[in-house]
Amino acid sequence: MLNTPETRKPRLPFEVWALVAGGFTVALGYGVVAPVIPQFALEFGVSNFAASAIVSAFALMRLVSAPLAGWVIGRFGEQRTYIAGILIVALSTGAASLAVDYTQFVVLRGAGGVGSAMFTIAATALLIKVSPPDARARVASLNAAGFLLGGLLGPVFGGLVTTFGLRAPFVFYFLTLIAAAIVVTVALRSSRRTASLTQPVEDTPQLSFGLALGIRQYRTLLLSVFSFGWASFGIRVSVLPLFVVVALHGSPATAAWVLAAYAAGNALLIFPAGRWGDTLGRKPLLVIGMAALTVAYLLVPATPVLWTTLLVMLVAGAGSALVNPAQQAVLADVLAQRRGGNVVAAYSMASDLGGVLGPLVAGAVVDAAGFGWAFGITAALLGAATLAWLLVPDSRGLSHPAPLRHSTDDDGVQPR
């Protein structure tokens, strides 16, 4: 077949590659530091619960500061918020390496959570802004792949870095964050495509959260990312390893293999999912991916032996690969090149809320009724999201009749 303009994939702008590289660098550094955070906390003579609470403090501050991040984006723009957020995480991480007691450590990690919310919400908004409309899903899959690769390589580097002591990973993460900030700053400074990001905010079209809620696809997206966060960021990393150890009589190493099977399924389809999302539409991938996740989490407690659990989680990872880029592409379709800090913040909050509530609720359910009910509730949430996507039109068909100069304007996205 001739390589005509109609058959060639659109070339992605260099700004996309810069943001993806920045995301990969952040994920790499986080993969290095994350495993040692509880161990470092134990050095201060605290309990295991207090050591684990460090992780919860970071996640909680991410969640509660998301509205602040949305306001900062609306006031100062995505690019400044991105740089400020990543520098807050960098400075708090670097200072954490010098912490002399538990109180200092938990306060600094909490501050890092605030910066993380600013950085991740701004990064999502920036990627949406620089993504060509006909390659939104492909950009989202590329970004997800960068985070996946960074997360996989991080622990490998971490094993080397920790030979210099438990404080060394924090220094390493500080340096990777500074590198990411420099890469993105230099790449976007002279970019014509992102020139609109530095113009006065009041002169830039905006979409308010209230108007976004009038869009059926956005309301469905909030349910979807909450369910996805509950399952993939909550249950998968908390209850699933417990199930492997308790119900299947496996070891922590065995649980790691189950999580690796999920990552393998994700890696298998993450790039094709981006292409399919741009050619076939968002809706088919969301329906199929959510349905696969629903079936997988419903089957997990019924798996009698380890190899069946591995197979089920491989399917779950593949479903996740279909869902994740498509969800971000829907968000991009809703925003349609306009500012919407609170719109993106709500998207991030819904995912984080699912990730925080999932382990807490499921853990209580496991104690009261067993693993079957915990995974069943998760499958029910995913099934509800699957049904919701079935009932709304594909977001590529959204109509945007007029740009919004101010978030309080009456003209805006036509609800569908």
Protein backbone atom coordinates (compact mmCIF):
# COMPACT_ATOMS: atom_id res chain seq x y z
CA MET A 1 0.00 0.00 0.00
CA LEU A 2 1.27 3.48 -0.88
CA ASN A 3 2.29 5.63 2.06
CA THR A 4 -0.14 8.46 1.22
CA PRO A 5 -1.06 11.29 3.55
CA GLU A 6 -4.34 9.51 4.20
CA THR A 7 -2.67 6.31 5.34
CA ARG A 8 0.20 7.78 7.32
CA LYS A 9 -0.21 8.26 11.03
CA PRO A 10 0.01 11.93 12.03
CA ARG A 11 3.45 12.88 13.27
CA LEU A 12 3.38 13.79 16.93
CA PRO A 13 4.78 17.22 17.85
CA PHE A 14 8.00 17.34 19.82
CA GLU A 15 6.15 18.86 22.78
CA VAL A 16 4.37 15.53 23.25
CA TRP A 17 7.68 13.67 23.34
CA ALA A 18 9.09 16.17 25.85
CA LEU A 19 6.12 15.68 28.20
CA VAL A 20 6.28 11.91 27.82
CA ALA A 21 10.01 11.99 28.56
CA GLY A 22 9.31 14.10 31.64
CA GLY A 23 6.67 11.61 32.80
CA PHE A 24 9.01 8.68 32.25
CA THR A 25 11.74 10.41 34.29
CA VAL A 26 9.33 11.09 37.15
CA ALA A 27 8.03 7.50 37.12
CA LEU A 28 11.59 6.15 37.08
CA GLY A 29 12.56 8.19 40.13
CA TYR A 30 9.36 7.31 41.98
CA GLY A 31 9.96 3.63 41.26
CA VAL A 32 13.34 3.99 42.93
CA VAL A 33 12.10 5.76 46.07
CA ALA A 34 8.66 4.18 46.66
CA PRO A 35 9.84 0.77 48.00
CA VAL A 36 12.14 2.33 50.60
CA ILE A 37 9.70 4.90 52.02
CA PRO A 38 8.23 2.57 54.72
CA GLN A 39 11.69 1.16 55.49
CA PHE A 40 13.10 4.65 55.92
CA ALA A 41 10.22 5.55 58.26
CA LEU A 42 11.00 2.52 60.41
CA GLU A 43 14.48 3.96 60.98
CA PHE A 44 12.80 6.51 63.27
CA GLY A 45 11.59 3.74 65.60
CA VAL A 46 7.89 3.95 64.72
CA SER A 47 5.36 1.13 64.32
CA ASN A 48 4.57 -0.65 61.06
CA PHE A 49 1.24 1.18 60.95
CA ALA A 50 2.97 4.56 61.26
CA ALA A 51 5.45 3.57 58.55
CA SER A 52 2.63 2.62 56.19
CA ALA A 53 0.79 5.84 57.03
CA ILE A 54 3.52 7.75 55.17
CA VAL A 55 2.14 6.38 51.89
CA SER A 56 -1.42 7.24 52.90
CA ALA A 57 -0.41 10.79 53.87
CA PHE A 58 1.00 11.38 50.40
CA ALA A 59 -2.13 9.98 48.71
CA LEU A 60 -4.47 11.93 51.01
CA MET A 61 -2.71 15.23 50.33
CA ARG A 62 -2.88 14.53 46.59
CA LEU A 63 -6.61 14.04 46.91
CA VAL A 64 -7.48 17.05 49.07
CA SER A 65 -5.19 19.45 47.18
CA ALA A 66 -6.56 18.61 43.71
CA PRO A 67 -9.09 21.50 43.81
CA LEU A 68 -6.22 23.84 44.74
CA ALA A 69 -4.26 22.55 41.74
CA GLY A 70 -7.25 23.21 39.50
CA TRP A 71 -7.47 26.80 40.81
CA VAL A 72 -3.74 27.36 40.31
CA ILE A 73 -4.00 26.15 36.70
CA GLY A 74 -6.92 28.49 36.09
CA ARG A 75 -5.01 31.41 37.63
CA PHE A 76 -1.46 30.86 36.35
CA GLY A 77 -1.76 28.35 33.51
CA GLU A 78 -0.73 24.74 32.95
CA GLN A 79 2.94 25.31 32.21
CA ARG A 80 3.72 27.33 35.34
CA THR A 81 1.69 24.92 37.50
CA TYR A 82 3.57 21.95 36.03
CA ILE A 83 6.96 23.43 36.85
CA ALA A 84 5.90 24.67 40.30
CA GLY A 85 4.39 21.29 41.20
CA ILE A 86 7.37 19.27 40.11
CA LEU A 87 9.74 21.61 41.99
CA ILE A 88 7.65 21.27 45.17
CA VAL A 89 7.93 17.48 44.92
CA ALA A 90 11.67 17.78 44.19
CA LEU A 91 12.41 20.09 47.12
CA SER A 92 10.27 18.13 49.58
CA THR A 93 11.90 14.88 48.47
CA GLY A 94 15.39 16.30 48.74
CA ALA A 95 14.58 17.68 52.20
CA ALA A 96 13.11 14.29 53.21
CA SER A 97 16.53 12.75 52.69
CA LEU A 98 17.74 15.02 55.49
CA ALA A 99 14.81 14.38 57.87
CA VAL A 100 15.89 13.69 61.45
CA ASP A 101 12.58 12.45 62.89
CA TYR A 102 9.26 10.93 61.85
CA THR A 103 7.29 14.18 62.11
CA GLN A 104 9.58 15.95 59.65
CA PHE A 105 9.37 13.01 57.27
CA VAL A 106 5.57 12.79 57.23
CA VAL A 107 5.19 16.57 56.81
CA LEU A 108 7.60 16.61 53.88
CA ARG A 109 5.89 13.66 52.19
CA GLY A 110 2.55 15.42 52.66
CA ALA A 111 3.97 18.53 50.98
CA GLY A 112 5.13 16.26 48.18
CA GLY A 113 1.54 15.11 47.75
CA VAL A 114 0.44 18.71 47.15
CA GLY A 115 3.13 19.18 44.51
CA SER A 116 2.28 15.83 42.96
CA ALA A 117 -1.37 16.88 42.50
CA MET A 118 -0.27 20.11 40.83
CA PHE A 119 2.20 18.33 38.58
CA THR A 120 0.00 15.44 37.45
CA ILE A 121 -3.11 17.55 36.78
CA ALA A 122 -1.08 20.14 34.89
CA ALA A 123 0.75 17.41 32.95
CA THR A 124 -2.56 15.91 31.86
CA ALA A 125 -3.86 19.32 30.79
CA LEU A 126 -0.65 20.08 28.89
CA LEU A 127 -0.73 16.76 27.05
CA ILE A 128 -4.31 17.41 26.04
CA LYS A 129 -3.37 20.87 24.77
CA VAL A 130 -0.47 19.68 22.60
CA SER A 131 -2.13 16.49 21.31
CA PRO A 132 -3.41 16.62 17.72
CA PRO A 133 -7.19 15.97 17.77
CA ASP A 134 -6.77 12.89 15.55
CA ALA A 135 -4.06 11.39 17.80
CA ARG A 136 -5.39 11.97 21.31
CA ALA A 137 -5.67 8.29 22.24
CA ARG A 138 -2.25 7.54 20.73
CA VAL A 139 -0.66 10.30 22.83
CA ALA A 140 -2.40 8.99 25.95
CA SER A 141 -1.15 5.44 25.29
CA LEU A 142 2.38 6.73 24.70
CA ASN A 143 2.28 8.64 27.98
CA ALA A 144 0.92 5.58 29.81
CA ALA A 145 3.67 3.45 28.29
CA GLY A 146 6.29 5.94 29.51
CA PHE A 147 4.98 5.71 33.06
CA LEU A 148 4.75 1.93 32.80
CA LEU A 149 8.35 1.62 31.61
CA GLY A 150 9.59 4.04 34.26
CA GLY A 151 7.70 2.14 36.95
CA LEU A 152 9.20 -1.17 35.81
CA LEU A 153 12.78 0.13 35.59
CA GLY A 154 12.59 2.14 38.82
CA PRO A 155 12.88 -0.81 41.23
CA VAL A 156 15.80 -2.16 39.16
CA PHE A 157 17.69 1.10 39.59
CA GLY A 158 16.48 1.22 43.17
CA GLY A 159 18.32 -1.99 44.00
CA LEU A 160 21.54 -0.32 42.91
CA VAL A 161 20.88 3.04 44.53
CA THR A 162 19.96 1.61 47.94
CA THR A 163 23.45 0.12 48.23
CA PHE A 164 24.47 3.68 49.17
CA GLY A 165 21.93 3.78 52.01
CA LEU A 166 18.21 4.43 52.53
CA ARG A 167 18.63 8.17 52.00
CA ALA A 168 20.20 7.75 48.56
CA PRO A 169 16.92 6.98 46.68
CA PHE A 170 15.48 10.32 47.85
CA VAL A 171 18.49 12.13 46.42
CA PHE A 172 18.13 10.16 43.18
CA TYR A 173 14.44 11.07 42.92
CA PHE A 174 15.27 14.73 43.61
CA LEU A 175 17.71 14.72 40.69
CA THR A 176 15.28 13.00 38.29
CA LEU A 177 12.58 15.53 39.15
CA ILE A 178 14.92 18.45 38.49
CA ALA A 179 15.89 16.82 35.17
CA ALA A 180 12.22 16.43 34.21
CA ALA A 181 11.51 20.08 35.05
CA ILE A 182 14.46 21.24 32.92
CA VAL A 183 13.50 19.05 29.95
CA VAL A 184 9.91 20.27 29.87
CA THR A 185 10.81 23.93 30.51
CA VAL A 186 13.34 24.03 27.66
CA ALA A 187 11.08 22.09 25.29
CA LEU A 188 8.02 24.29 25.83
CA ARG A 189 9.72 27.65 26.12
CA SER A 190 10.16 28.16 22.36
CA SER A 191 7.14 26.15 21.29
CA ARG A 192 4.66 27.89 19.02
CA ARG A 193 2.12 25.18 19.75
CA THR A 194 2.12 26.04 23.47
CA ALA A 195 2.38 29.79 23.02
CA SER A 196 -1.27 30.06 24.08
CA LEU A 197 -0.36 28.54 27.43
CA THR A 198 1.62 31.62 28.41
CA GLN A 199 -0.90 34.24 27.29
CA PRO A 200 -3.12 35.92 29.91
CA VAL A 201 -5.55 33.42 31.34
CA GLU A 202 -8.49 35.78 30.90
CA ASP A 203 -7.85 35.77 27.12
CA THR A 204 -7.89 31.98 26.86
CA PRO A 205 -11.06 29.93 26.21
CA GLN A 206 -12.07 28.03 29.33
CA LEU A 207 -14.51 25.30 30.26
CA SER A 208 -15.95 25.41 33.78
CA PHE A 209 -16.61 22.32 35.86
CA GLY A 210 -20.32 23.17 35.95
CA LEU A 211 -20.58 23.22 32.16
CA ALA A 212 -18.52 20.03 31.91
CA LEU A 213 -21.01 18.26 34.17
CA GLY A 214 -23.66 19.01 31.56
CA ILE A 215 -21.85 16.66 29.17
CA ARG A 216 -22.98 13.03 29.45
CA GLN A 217 -19.60 11.67 28.45
CA TYR A 218 -17.86 13.65 31.19
CA ARG A 219 -20.26 12.44 33.87
CA THR A 220 -19.69 8.88 32.69
CA LEU A 221 -15.94 9.50 32.67
CA LEU A 222 -15.97 10.46 36.36
CA LEU A 223 -17.73 7.19 37.24
CA SER A 224 -15.32 5.30 35.00
CA VAL A 225 -12.10 6.71 36.44
CA PHE A 226 -13.42 6.23 39.99
CA SER A 227 -14.12 2.54 39.27
CA PHE A 228 -10.80 2.17 37.45
CA GLY A 229 -8.90 3.80 40.32
CA TRP A 230 -10.73 1.58 42.83
CA ALA A 231 -9.74 -1.59 40.95
CA SER A 232 -6.37 -0.85 39.36
CA PHE A 233 -4.77 1.53 41.86
CA GLY A 234 -6.48 0.21 44.98
CA ILE A 235 -7.61 -3.42 44.97
CA ARG A 236 -4.85 -4.66 42.65
CA VAL A 237 -1.99 -3.41 44.83
CA SER A 238 -3.55 -4.08 48.24
CA VAL A 239 -6.19 -6.85 48.36
CA LEU A 240 -4.90 -8.96 45.45
CA PRO A 241 -1.49 -9.68 47.06
CA LEU A 242 -3.29 -10.63 50.28
CA PHE A 243 -5.53 -13.02 48.34
CA VAL A 244 -2.51 -14.71 46.75
CA VAL A 245 -0.79 -15.17 50.11
CA VAL A 246 -3.82 -16.13 52.22
CA ALA A 247 -6.15 -17.98 49.84
CA LEU A 248 -3.62 -19.48 47.42
CA HIS A 249 -0.95 -20.00 50.11
CA GLY A 250 1.62 -18.17 48.03
CA SER A 251 4.57 -16.05 49.10
CA PRO A 252 5.21 -12.33 48.63
CA ALA A 253 7.33 -13.29 45.63
CA THR A 254 4.36 -15.16 44.18
CA ALA A 255 2.18 -12.08 44.64
CA ALA A 256 4.78 -10.08 42.73
CA TRP A 257 4.44 -12.50 39.81
CA VAL A 258 0.68 -11.94 39.76
CA LEU A 259 1.21 -8.19 39.60
CA ALA A 260 3.79 -8.75 36.86
CA ALA A 261 1.20 -10.67 34.83
CA TYR A 262 -1.06 -7.61 35.00
CA ALA A 263 1.81 -5.40 33.83
CA ALA A 264 2.53 -7.80 30.97
CA GLY A 265 -1.08 -7.68 29.77
CA ASN A 266 -0.94 -3.90 29.97
CA ALA A 267 2.30 -3.70 27.98
CA LEU A 268 0.91 -6.07 25.34
CA LEU A 269 -1.89 -3.73 24.24
CA ILE A 270 -0.90 -0.25 25.39
CA PHE A 271 0.40 0.90 21.97
CA PRO A 272 -2.29 -0.74 19.80
CA ALA A 273 -4.93 0.68 22.15
CA GLY A 274 -3.83 4.21 21.28
CA ARG A 275 -4.17 3.57 17.55
CA TRP A 276 -7.51 1.84 17.96
CA GLY A 277 -8.85 4.67 20.10
CA ASP A 278 -8.14 7.16 17.33
CA THR A 279 -9.44 4.98 14.48
CA LEU A 280 -12.29 2.97 16.00
CA GLY A 281 -13.35 5.47 18.64
CA ARG A 282 -13.16 5.70 22.41
CA LYS A 283 -16.42 3.90 23.18
CA PRO A 284 -15.54 0.42 21.80
CA LEU A 285 -12.29 0.32 23.78
CA LEU A 286 -13.95 1.54 26.97
CA VAL A 287 -16.79 -0.97 26.74
CA ILE A 288 -14.52 -3.93 25.88
CA GLY A 289 -11.81 -2.94 28.36
CA MET A 290 -14.22 -2.33 31.24
CA ALA A 291 -16.03 -5.58 30.48
CA ALA A 292 -12.72 -7.47 30.55
CA LEU A 293 -11.85 -5.91 33.91
CA THR A 294 -15.31 -6.74 35.27
CA VAL A 295 -15.02 -10.41 34.31
CA ALA A 296 -11.42 -10.62 35.57
CA TYR A 297 -12.15 -9.25 39.04
CA LEU A 298 -15.27 -11.42 39.26
CA LEU A 299 -13.20 -14.52 38.48
CA VAL A 300 -10.21 -13.82 40.74
CA PRO A 301 -11.70 -15.31 43.96
CA ALA A 302 -12.78 -18.41 42.01
CA THR A 303 -9.29 -19.17 40.69
CA PRO A 304 -8.19 -22.43 42.38
CA VAL A 305 -4.48 -22.38 41.50
CA LEU A 306 -1.81 -19.81 40.79
CA TRP A 307 -1.58 -20.24 37.02
CA THR A 308 -5.29 -19.41 36.59
CA THR A 309 -4.84 -16.28 38.68
CA LEU A 310 -1.91 -15.29 36.47
CA LEU A 311 -4.06 -15.78 33.35
CA VAL A 312 -6.95 -13.77 34.79
CA MET A 313 -4.67 -10.87 35.72
CA LEU A 314 -3.08 -10.96 32.27
CA VAL A 315 -6.58 -10.35 30.87
CA ALA A 316 -7.16 -7.61 33.45
CA GLY A 317 -3.93 -5.89 32.39
CA ALA A 318 -5.00 -6.03 28.74
CA GLY A 319 -8.36 -4.53 29.68
CA SER A 320 -6.58 -1.78 31.58
CA ALA A 321 -4.50 -0.98 28.50
CA LEU A 322 -7.70 -0.46 26.50
CA VAL A 323 -9.36 1.70 29.15
CA ASN A 324 -6.61 4.03 30.33
CA PRO A 325 -5.73 5.87 27.07
CA ALA A 326 -9.38 5.98 26.01
CA GLN A 327 -10.38 7.69 29.27
CA GLN A 328 -7.77 10.41 28.79
CA ALA A 329 -8.86 10.81 25.17
CA VAL A 330 -12.45 11.36 26.33
CA LEU A 331 -11.21 14.07 28.68
CA ALA A 332 -9.37 15.69 25.76
CA ASP A 333 -12.52 15.51 23.63
CA VAL A 334 -14.50 17.24 26.37
CA LEU A 335 -11.95 20.04 26.83
CA ALA A 336 -11.34 20.50 23.08
CA GLN A 337 -8.18 22.63 23.43
CA ARG A 338 -9.67 24.85 26.15
CA ARG A 339 -8.45 25.48 29.66
CA GLY A 340 -10.24 23.53 32.33
CA GLY A 341 -8.16 23.19 35.46
CA ASN A 342 -11.10 22.18 37.65
CA VAL A 343 -12.36 19.79 34.98
CA VAL A 344 -9.03 17.97 34.95
CA ALA A 345 -8.74 18.19 38.75
CA ALA A 346 -12.11 16.46 39.20
CA TYR A 347 -10.97 13.73 36.80
CA SER A 348 -7.82 13.22 38.89
CA MET A 349 -9.74 13.38 42.18
CA ALA A 350 -12.21 10.72 41.07
CA SER A 351 -9.34 8.35 40.27
CA ASP A 352 -7.49 9.11 43.52
CA LEU A 353 -10.68 8.75 45.56
CA GLY A 354 -11.23 5.29 44.10
CA GLY A 355 -7.64 4.37 44.87
CA VAL A 356 -7.97 5.53 48.49
CA LEU A 357 -11.43 4.10 49.23
CA GLY A 358 -10.94 0.79 47.42
CA PRO A 359 -8.39 -0.75 49.81
CA LEU A 360 -10.19 0.58 52.90
CA VAL A 361 -13.65 -0.69 51.97
CA ALA A 362 -12.40 -3.95 50.47
CA GLY A 363 -10.19 -4.63 53.48
CA ALA A 364 -13.17 -4.23 55.81
CA VAL A 365 -15.30 -6.46 53.56
CA VAL A 366 -12.61 -9.17 53.51
CA ASP A 367 -12.56 -9.21 57.32
CA ALA A 368 -16.35 -9.35 57.52
CA ALA A 369 -17.35 -11.57 54.59
CA GLY A 370 -14.27 -12.85 52.72
CA PHE A 371 -12.41 -12.17 49.49
CA GLY A 372 -15.33 -13.12 47.24
CA TRP A 373 -17.47 -10.20 48.37
CA ALA A 374 -14.57 -7.73 48.11
CA PHE A 375 -13.81 -8.67 44.52
CA GLY A 376 -17.54 -8.88 43.78
CA ILE A 377 -18.08 -5.25 44.83
CA THR A 378 -15.16 -4.24 42.63
CA ALA A 379 -16.64 -6.13 39.67
CA ALA A 380 -20.02 -4.47 40.28
CA LEU A 381 -18.44 -0.99 40.09
CA LEU A 382 -16.61 -1.90 36.88
CA GLY A 383 -19.79 -3.41 35.45
CA ALA A 384 -21.70 -0.19 36.20
CA ALA A 385 -19.05 1.79 34.31
CA THR A 386 -19.29 -0.67 31.39
CA LEU A 387 -23.06 -0.17 31.20
CA ALA A 388 -22.69 3.60 31.45
CA TRP A 389 -20.32 3.69 28.47
CA LEU A 390 -22.76 1.57 26.49
CA LEU A 391 -25.47 4.19 26.98
CA VAL A 392 -23.57 7.31 25.82
CA PRO A 393 -22.38 8.31 22.33
CA ASP A 394 -18.69 8.21 21.47
CA SER A 395 -16.97 11.39 22.67
CA ARG A 396 -15.41 11.96 19.24
CA GLY A 397 -18.86 13.13 18.18
CA LEU A 398 -19.07 15.92 20.76
CA SER A 399 -20.10 19.27 19.32
CA HIS A 400 -18.46 22.45 20.58
CA PRO A 401 -20.43 25.27 18.99
CA ALA A 402 -18.59 28.23 20.49
CA PRO A 403 -15.34 28.87 22.39
CA LEU A 404 -15.69 29.92 26.01
CA ARG A 405 -13.87 33.13 26.85
CA HIS A 406 -14.81 32.92 30.50
CA SER A 407 -15.87 30.00 32.62
CA THR A 408 -19.10 31.85 33.51
CA ASP A 409 -20.24 32.31 29.89
CA ASP A 410 -23.56 30.81 28.92
CA ASP A 411 -22.35 29.58 25.56
CA GLY A 412 -20.37 26.38 25.63
CA VAL A 413 -20.36 22.71 24.99
CA GLN A 414 -23.63 21.41 23.72
CA PRO A 415 -24.74 18.65 26.15
CA ARG A 416 -25.41 15.35 24.48
